[in-house]
Tab-separated table of C-alpha atoms in Angstrom:
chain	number	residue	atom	x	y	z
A	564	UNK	CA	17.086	-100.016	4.729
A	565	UNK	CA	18.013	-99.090	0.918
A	566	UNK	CA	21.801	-98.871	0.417
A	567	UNK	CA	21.811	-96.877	-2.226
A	568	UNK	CA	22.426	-93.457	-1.592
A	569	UNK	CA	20.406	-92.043	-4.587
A	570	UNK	CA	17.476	-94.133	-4.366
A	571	UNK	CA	16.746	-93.604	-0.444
A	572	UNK	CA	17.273	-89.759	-1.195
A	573	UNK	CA	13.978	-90.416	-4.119
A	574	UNK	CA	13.705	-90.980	-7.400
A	575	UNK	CA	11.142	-89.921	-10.599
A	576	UNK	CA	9.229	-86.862	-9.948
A	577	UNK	CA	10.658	-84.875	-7.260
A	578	UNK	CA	8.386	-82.090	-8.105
A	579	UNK	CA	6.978	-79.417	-10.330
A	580	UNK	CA	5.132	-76.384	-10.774
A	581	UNK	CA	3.179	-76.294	-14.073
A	582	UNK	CA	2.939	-72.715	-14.008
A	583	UNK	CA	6.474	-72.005	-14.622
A	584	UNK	CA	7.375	-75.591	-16.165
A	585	UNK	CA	7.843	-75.252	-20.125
A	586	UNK	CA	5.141	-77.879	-21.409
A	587	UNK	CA	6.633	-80.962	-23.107
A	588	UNK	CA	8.033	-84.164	-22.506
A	589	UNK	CA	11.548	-85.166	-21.483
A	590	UNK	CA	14.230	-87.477	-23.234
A	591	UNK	CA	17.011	-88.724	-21.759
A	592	UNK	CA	19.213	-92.729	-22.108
A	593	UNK	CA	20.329	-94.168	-18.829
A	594	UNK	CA	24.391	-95.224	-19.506
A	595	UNK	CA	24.186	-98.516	-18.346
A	596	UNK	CA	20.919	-99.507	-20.131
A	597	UNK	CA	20.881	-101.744	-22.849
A	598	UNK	CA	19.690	-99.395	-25.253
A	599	UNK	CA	16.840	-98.519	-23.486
A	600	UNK	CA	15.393	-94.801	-24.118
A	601	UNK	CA	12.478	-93.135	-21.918
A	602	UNK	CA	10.452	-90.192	-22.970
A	603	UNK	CA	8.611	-89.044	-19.380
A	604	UNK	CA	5.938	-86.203	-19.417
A	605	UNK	CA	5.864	-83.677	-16.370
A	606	UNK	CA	4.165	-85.913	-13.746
A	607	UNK	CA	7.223	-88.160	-14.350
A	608	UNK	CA	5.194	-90.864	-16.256
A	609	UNK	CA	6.680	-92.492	-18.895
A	610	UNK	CA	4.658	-92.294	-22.147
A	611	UNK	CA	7.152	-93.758	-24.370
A	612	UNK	CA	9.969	-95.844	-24.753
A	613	UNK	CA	12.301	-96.904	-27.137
A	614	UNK	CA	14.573	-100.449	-26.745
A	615	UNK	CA	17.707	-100.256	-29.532
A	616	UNK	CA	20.101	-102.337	-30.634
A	617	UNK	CA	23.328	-100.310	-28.537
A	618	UNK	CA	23.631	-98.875	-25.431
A	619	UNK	CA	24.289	-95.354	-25.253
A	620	UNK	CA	27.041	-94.011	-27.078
A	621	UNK	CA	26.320	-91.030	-24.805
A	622	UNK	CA	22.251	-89.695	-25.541
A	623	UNK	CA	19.728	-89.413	-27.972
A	624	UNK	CA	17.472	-86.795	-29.115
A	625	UNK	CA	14.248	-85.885	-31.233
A	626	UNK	CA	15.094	-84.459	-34.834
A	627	UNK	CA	12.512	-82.028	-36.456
A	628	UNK	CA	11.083	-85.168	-38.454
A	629	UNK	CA	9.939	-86.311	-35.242
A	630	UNK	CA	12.439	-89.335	-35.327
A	631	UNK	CA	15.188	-90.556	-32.731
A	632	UNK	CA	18.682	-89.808	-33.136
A	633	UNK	CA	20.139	-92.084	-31.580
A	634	UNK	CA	24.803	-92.482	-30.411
A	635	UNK	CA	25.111	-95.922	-29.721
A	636	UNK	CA	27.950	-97.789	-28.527
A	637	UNK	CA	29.007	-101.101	-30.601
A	638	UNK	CA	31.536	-102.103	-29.047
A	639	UNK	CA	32.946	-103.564	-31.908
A	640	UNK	CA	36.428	-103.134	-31.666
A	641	UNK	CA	38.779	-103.198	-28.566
A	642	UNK	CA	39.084	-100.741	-26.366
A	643	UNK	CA	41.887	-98.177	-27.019
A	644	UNK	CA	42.726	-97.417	-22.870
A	645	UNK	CA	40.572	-98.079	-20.254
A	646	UNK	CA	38.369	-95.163	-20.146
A	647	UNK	CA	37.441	-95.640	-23.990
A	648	UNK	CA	34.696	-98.046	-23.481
A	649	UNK	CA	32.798	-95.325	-21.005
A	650	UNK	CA	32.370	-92.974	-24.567
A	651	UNK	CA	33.145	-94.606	-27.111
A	652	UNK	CA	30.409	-94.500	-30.129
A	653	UNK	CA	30.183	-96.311	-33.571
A	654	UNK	CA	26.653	-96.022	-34.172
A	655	UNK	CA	24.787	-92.705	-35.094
A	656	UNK	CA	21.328	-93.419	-36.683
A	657	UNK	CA	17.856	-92.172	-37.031
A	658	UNK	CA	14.871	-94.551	-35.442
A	659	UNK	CA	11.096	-94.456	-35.802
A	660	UNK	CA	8.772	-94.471	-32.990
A	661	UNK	CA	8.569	-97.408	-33.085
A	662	UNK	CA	12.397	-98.618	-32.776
A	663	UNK	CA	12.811	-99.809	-36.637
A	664	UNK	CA	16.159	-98.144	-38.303
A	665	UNK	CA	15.710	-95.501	-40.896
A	666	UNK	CA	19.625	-94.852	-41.500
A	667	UNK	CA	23.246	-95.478	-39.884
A	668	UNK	CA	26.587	-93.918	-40.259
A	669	UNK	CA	29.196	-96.189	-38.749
A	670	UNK	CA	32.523	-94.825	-37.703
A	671	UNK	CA	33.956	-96.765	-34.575
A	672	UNK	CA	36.124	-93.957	-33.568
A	673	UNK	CA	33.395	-92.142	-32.793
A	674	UNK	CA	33.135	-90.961	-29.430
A	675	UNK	CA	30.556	-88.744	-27.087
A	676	UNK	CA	28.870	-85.861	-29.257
A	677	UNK	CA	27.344	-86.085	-32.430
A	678	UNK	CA	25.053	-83.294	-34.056
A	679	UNK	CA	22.302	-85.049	-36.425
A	680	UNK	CA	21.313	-82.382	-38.956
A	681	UNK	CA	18.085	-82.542	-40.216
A	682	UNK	CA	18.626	-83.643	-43.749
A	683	UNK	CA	20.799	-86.246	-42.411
A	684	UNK	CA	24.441	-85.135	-42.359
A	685	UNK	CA	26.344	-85.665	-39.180
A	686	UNK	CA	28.857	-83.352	-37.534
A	687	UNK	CA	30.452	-86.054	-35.001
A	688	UNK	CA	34.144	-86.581	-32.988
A	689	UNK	CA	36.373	-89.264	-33.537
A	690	UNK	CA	39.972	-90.052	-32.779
A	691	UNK	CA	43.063	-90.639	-33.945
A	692	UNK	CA	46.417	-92.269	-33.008
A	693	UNK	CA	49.719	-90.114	-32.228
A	694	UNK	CA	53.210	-91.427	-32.081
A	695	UNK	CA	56.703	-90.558	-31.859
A	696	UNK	CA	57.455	-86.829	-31.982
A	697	UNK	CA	53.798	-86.126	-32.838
A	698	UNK	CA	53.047	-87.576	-29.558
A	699	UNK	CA	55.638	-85.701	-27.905
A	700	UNK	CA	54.147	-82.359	-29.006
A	701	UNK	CA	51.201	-82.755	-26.411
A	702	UNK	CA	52.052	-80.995	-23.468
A	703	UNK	CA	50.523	-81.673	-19.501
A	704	UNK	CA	49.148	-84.629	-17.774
A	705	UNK	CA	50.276	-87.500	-15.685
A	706	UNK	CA	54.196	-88.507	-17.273
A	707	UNK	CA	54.078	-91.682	-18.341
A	708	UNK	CA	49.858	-92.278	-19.048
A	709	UNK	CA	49.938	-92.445	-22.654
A	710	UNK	CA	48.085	-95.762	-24.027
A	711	UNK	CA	50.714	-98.106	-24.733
A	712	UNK	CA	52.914	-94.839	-26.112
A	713	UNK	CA	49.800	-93.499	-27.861
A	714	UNK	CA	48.171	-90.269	-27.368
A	715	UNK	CA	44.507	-90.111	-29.135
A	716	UNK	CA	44.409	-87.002	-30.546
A	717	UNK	CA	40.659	-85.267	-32.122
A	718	UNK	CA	38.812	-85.577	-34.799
A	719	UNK	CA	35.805	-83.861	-36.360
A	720	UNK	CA	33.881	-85.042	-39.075
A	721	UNK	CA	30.714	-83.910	-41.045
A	722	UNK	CA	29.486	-86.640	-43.713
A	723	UNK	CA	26.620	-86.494	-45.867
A	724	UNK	CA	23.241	-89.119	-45.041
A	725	UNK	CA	25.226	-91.952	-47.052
A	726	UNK	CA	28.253	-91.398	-44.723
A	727	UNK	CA	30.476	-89.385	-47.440
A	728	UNK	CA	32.925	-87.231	-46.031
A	729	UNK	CA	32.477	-83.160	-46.520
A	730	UNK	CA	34.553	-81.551	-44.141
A	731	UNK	CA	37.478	-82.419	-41.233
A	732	UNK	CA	39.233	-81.012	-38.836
A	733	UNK	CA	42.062	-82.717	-36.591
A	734	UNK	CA	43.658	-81.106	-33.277
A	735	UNK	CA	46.952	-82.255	-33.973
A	736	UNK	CA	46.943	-79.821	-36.985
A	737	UNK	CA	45.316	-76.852	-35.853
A	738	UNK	CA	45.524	-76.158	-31.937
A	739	UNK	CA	48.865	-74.928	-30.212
A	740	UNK	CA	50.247	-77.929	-27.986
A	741	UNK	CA	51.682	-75.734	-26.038
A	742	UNK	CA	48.695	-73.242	-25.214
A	743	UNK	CA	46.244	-76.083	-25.461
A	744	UNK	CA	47.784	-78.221	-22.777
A	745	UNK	CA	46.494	-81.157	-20.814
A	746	UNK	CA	45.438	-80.590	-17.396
A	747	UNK	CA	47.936	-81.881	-15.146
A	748	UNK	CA	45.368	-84.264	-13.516
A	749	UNK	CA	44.333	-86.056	-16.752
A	750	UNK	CA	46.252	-89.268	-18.184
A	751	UNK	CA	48.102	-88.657	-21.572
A	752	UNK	CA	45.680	-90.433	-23.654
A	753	UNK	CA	43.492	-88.527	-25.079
A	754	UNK	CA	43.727	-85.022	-25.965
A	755	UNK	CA	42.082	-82.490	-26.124
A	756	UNK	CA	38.878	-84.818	-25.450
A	757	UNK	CA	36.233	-83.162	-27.582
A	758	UNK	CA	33.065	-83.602	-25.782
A	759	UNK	CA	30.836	-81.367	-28.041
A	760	UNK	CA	30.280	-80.263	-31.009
A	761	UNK	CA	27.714	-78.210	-32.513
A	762	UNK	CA	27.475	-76.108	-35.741
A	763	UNK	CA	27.283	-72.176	-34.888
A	764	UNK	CA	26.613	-70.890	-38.201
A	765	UNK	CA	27.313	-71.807	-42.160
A	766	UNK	CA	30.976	-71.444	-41.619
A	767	UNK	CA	31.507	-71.663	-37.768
A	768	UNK	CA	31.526	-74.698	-35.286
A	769	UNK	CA	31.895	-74.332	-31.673
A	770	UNK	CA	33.414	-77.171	-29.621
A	771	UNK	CA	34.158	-77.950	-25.909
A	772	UNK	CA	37.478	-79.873	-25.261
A	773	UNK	CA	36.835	-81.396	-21.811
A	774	UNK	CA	40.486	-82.486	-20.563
A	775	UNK	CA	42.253	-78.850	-21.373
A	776	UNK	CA	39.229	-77.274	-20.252
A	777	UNK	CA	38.279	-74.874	-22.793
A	778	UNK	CA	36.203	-73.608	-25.068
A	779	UNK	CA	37.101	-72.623	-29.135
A	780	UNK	CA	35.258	-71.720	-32.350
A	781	UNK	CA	36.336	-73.828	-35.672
A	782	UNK	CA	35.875	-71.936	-39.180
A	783	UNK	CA	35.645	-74.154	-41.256
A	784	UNK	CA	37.015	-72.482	-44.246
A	785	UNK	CA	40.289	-72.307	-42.621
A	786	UNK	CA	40.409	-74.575	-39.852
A	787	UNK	CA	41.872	-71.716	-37.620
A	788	UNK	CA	40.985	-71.719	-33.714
A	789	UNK	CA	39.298	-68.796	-31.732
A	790	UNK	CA	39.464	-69.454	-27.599
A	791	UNK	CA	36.350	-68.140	-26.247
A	792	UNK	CA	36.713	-69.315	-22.963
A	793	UNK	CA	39.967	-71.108	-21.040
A	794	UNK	CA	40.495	-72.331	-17.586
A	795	UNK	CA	40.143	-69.338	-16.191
A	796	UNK	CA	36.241	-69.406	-17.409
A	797	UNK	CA	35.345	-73.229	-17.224
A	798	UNK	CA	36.452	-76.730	-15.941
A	799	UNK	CA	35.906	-79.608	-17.809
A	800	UNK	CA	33.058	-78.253	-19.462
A	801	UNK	CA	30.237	-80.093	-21.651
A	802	UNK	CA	27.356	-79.113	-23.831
A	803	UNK	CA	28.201	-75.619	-25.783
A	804	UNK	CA	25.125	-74.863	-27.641
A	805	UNK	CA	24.719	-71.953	-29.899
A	806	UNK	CA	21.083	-69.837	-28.243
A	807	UNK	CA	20.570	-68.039	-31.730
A	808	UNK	CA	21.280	-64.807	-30.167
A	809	UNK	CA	25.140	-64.056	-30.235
A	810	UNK	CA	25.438	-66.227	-26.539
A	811	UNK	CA	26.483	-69.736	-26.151
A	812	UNK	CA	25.236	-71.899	-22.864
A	813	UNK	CA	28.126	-73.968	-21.580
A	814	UNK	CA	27.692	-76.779	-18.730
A	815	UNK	CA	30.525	-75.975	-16.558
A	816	UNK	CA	31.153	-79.295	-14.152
A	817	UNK	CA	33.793	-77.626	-12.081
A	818	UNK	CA	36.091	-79.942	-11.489
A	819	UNK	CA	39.425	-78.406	-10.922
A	820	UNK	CA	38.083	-75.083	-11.042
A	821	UNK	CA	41.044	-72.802	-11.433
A	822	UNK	CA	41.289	-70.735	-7.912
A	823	UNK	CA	38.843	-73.256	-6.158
A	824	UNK	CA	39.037	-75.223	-3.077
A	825	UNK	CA	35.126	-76.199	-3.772
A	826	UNK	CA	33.952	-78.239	-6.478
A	827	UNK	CA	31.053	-77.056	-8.090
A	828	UNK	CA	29.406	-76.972	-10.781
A	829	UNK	CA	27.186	-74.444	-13.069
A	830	UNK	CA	25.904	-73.364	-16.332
A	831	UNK	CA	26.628	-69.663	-17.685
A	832	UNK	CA	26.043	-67.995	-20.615
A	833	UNK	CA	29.378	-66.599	-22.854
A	834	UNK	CA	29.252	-63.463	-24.865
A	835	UNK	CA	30.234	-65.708	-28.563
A	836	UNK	CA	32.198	-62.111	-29.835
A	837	UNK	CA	33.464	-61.288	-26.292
A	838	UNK	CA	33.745	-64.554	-24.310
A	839	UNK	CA	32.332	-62.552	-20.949
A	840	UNK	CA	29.801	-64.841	-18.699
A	841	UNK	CA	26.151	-63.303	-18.574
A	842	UNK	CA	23.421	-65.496	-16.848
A	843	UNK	CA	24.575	-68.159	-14.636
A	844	UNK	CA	22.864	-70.898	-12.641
A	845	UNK	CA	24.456	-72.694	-9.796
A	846	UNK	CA	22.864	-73.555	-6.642
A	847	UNK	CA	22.957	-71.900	-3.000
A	848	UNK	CA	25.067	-73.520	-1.241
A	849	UNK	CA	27.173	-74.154	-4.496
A	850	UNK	CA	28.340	-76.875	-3.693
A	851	UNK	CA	25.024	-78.559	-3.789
A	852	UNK	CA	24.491	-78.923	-7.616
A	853	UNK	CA	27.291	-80.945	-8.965
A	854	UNK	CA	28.512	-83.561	-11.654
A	855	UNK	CA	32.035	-84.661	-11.668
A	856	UNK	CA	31.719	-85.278	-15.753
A	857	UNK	CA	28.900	-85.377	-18.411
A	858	UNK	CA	26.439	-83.000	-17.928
A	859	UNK	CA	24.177	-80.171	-20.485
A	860	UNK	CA	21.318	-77.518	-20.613
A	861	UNK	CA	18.845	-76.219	-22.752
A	862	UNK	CA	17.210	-73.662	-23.056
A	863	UNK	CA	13.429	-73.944	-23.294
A	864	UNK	CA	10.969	-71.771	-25.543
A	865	UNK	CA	9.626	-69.640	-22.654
A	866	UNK	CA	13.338	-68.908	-21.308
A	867	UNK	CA	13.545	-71.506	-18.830
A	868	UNK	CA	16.881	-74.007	-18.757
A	869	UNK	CA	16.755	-77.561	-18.435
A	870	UNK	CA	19.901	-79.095	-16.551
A	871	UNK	CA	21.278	-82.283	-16.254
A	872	UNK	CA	23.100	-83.113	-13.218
A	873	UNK	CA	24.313	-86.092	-15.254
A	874	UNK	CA	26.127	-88.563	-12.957
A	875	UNK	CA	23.507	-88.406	-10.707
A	876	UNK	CA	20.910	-89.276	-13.152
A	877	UNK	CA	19.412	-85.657	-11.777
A	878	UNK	CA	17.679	-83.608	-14.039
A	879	UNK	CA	15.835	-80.290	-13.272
A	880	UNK	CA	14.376	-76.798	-14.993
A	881	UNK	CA	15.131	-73.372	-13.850
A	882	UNK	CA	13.375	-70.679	-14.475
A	883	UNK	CA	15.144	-67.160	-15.878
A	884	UNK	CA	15.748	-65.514	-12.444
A	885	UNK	CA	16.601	-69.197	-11.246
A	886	UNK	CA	13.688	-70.770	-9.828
A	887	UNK	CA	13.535	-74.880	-10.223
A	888	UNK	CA	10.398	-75.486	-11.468
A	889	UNK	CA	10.548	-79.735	-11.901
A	890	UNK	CA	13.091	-82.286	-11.134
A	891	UNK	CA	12.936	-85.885	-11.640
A	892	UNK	CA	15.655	-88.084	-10.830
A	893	UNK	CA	15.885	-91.121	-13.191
A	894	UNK	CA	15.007	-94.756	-11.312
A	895	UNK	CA	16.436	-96.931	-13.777
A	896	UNK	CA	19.380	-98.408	-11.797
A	897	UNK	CA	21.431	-100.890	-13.920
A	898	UNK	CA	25.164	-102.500	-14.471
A	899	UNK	CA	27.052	-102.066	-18.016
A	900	UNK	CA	25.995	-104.830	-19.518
A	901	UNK	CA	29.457	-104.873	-21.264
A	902	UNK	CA	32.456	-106.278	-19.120
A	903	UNK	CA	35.099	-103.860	-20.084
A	904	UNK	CA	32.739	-101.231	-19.076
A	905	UNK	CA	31.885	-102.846	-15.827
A	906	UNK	CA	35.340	-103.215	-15.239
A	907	UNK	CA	35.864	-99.447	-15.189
A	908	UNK	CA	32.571	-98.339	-13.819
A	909	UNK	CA	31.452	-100.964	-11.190
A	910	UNK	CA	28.432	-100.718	-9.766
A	911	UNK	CA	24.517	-99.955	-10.274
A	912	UNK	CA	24.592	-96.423	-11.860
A	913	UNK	CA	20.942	-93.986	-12.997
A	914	UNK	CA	23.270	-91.979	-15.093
A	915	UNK	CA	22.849	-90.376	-18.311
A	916	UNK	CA	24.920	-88.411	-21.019
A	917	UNK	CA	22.087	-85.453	-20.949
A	918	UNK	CA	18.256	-84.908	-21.080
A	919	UNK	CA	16.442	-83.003	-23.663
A	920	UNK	CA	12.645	-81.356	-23.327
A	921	UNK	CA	10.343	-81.715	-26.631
A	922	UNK	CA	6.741	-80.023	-27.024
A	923	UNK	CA	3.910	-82.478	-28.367
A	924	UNK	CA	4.039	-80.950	-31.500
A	925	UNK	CA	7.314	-82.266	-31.928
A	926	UNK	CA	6.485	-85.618	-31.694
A	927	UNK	CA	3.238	-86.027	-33.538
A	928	UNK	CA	3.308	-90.077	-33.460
A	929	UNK	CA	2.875	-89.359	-29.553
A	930	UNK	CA	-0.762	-90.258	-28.523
């Protein structure tokens, strides 16, 4: 009998009804591959694939060009603390259809998130290191969990194509310690663990910091913080993308849910002017639909979402009044081929960073 819990429950196409599906094809990385990306139409077939020179430094996507951007993970320095190796970055770059490179920026303190524009600037996170009374500043966590008396503190970064910087923005100098605190669960070294970031408008960039659990807007001009949503509103949230229409969509993985004895997880909409929740997803029973970490949405052109129940290498569309409409679970099962990884993260593992849907016209080397 199969031991693994996730293949004997099925794998690929689950199902779908192509009457409410949005038409496309879907992207997604599996973690522990070897750089291997799949591109699967609605009947769960795979009609492309990519094989790159890093494993995921978290997902790729499809830029209006119709090339891959692609995080990968280099692994060429050390890990900073244990968990490092499971996001760390170093690679963002654009790839053909066919696999060849067509640029790189290389910043090894990358880490999850990167937004490829499409004239080739990149608005990414990295970290850096605090010590001594800077370190001190950070409030919450575990006592005692900083990395070797280090806590790695945010970073963001836009450069230009050739890797030039234009604009930064670092935690340590802009958010309140003491209002942006760790949660008391997480280990003191990393904060505030920026997990996404993605540009709002000309002057506006909203992020999600995972390990305080919230949810700000950066202007740029001034580097000054606006909360739209705390702990009160999310837990350990991923994925804040702008919809165009004054809301943001927010993957909210629930864990630690402030006034919850029942992990679960959802996505909701948030007012970007009044941080109130509007349209939510979660499942009936809740508790059903859930991803300890990782995890996103989008928002398709005929209103449906696509989710990705990431850990669980689960991803599925929903309709506006919250039908699913496809789900495919991904059947690549593989090991981090990298033993610091592996260390961390034993095990054979279908999981992936997010999933993104593309029409054909948006990948017109597709035949």
């Amino acid at each position: 009998m199969e031991q693994n819990t996730l293949k004997r429950r099925g794998t690929g196409l689950i199902g779908s009804d192509a009457e409410l599906a949005s038409p496309g094809f879907t992207l997604y990385a599996p973690l522990a591959g070897n750089g291997r990306v799949d591109l699967v139409d609605l009947d769960g077939e795979i009609v492309h694939q990519w094989h790159l020179p890093y494993r995921p430094g978290r997902h790729a996507r499809i830029l209006a060009d119709g090339s891959l951007a692609y995080n990968g993970a280099t692994l060429a320095r050390a890990p900073l603390f244990a968990m490092w190796r499971k996001y760390s970055g170093g690679s963002m770059a654009r790839y053909d259809h066919t696999g060849a490179q067509l640029s790189e920026i290389r910043d090894d303190l990358a880490h999850h998130d990167a937004h490829h524009y499409d004239d080739g600037r990149v608005l990414y996170a990295a970290v850096q290191p605090l010590t001594g009374a800077d370190a001190a500043r950070i409030q919450g966590g575990v006592p005692g969990t900083e990395a070797d008396g280090i806590i790695w503190s945010d970073v963001i970064h836009e450069v230009g194509p050739d890797g030039a910087p234009i604009w930064e923005w670092r935690a340590v100098e802009h958010l309140d310690p003491a209002k942006f605190t760790l949660q008391p669960h997480y280990w003191r070294e990393h904060w505030p663990l920026i997990n996404s970031v993605y540009p709002l408008d000309e002057h506006t960039v909203v992020a999600s910091l995972r390990s305080v659990s919230a949810v700000i807007l950066i202007d740029r001009r001034t580097g000054v913080v606006t909360e739209l949503a705390d702990r009160d509103t999310v837990a350990q949230q991923h994925h804040a993308t702008p919809l165009g229409d004054g809301k943001i969509l927010v993957f909210d993985n629930g864990t630690f849910r402030t006034g919850e004895s029942v992990t679960y997880s959802r996505v909701v909409e948030i007012d970007a002017v009044t941080g109130e929740v509007g349209w939510t997803y979660q499942d009936s029973p809740r508790e059903a639909f859930f991803t300890p970490f990782m995890g996103g949405a989008q928002r398709l052109p005929n209103g449906n979402t696509l989710i990705t129940e990431a850990a669980f290498g689960r991803i599925f569309e929903v309709t506006p009044d919250r039908q699913i409409c496809w789900e495919y679970v991904v059947p690549s099962f593989t090991e981090y081929p990298d033993p610091d990884t592996a260390q961390v993260f034993p095990g054979i593992s279908n999981a992936i960073f997010r999933a993104y849907r593309y029409r054909a016209e948006e990948l017109p080397w597709l035949r």
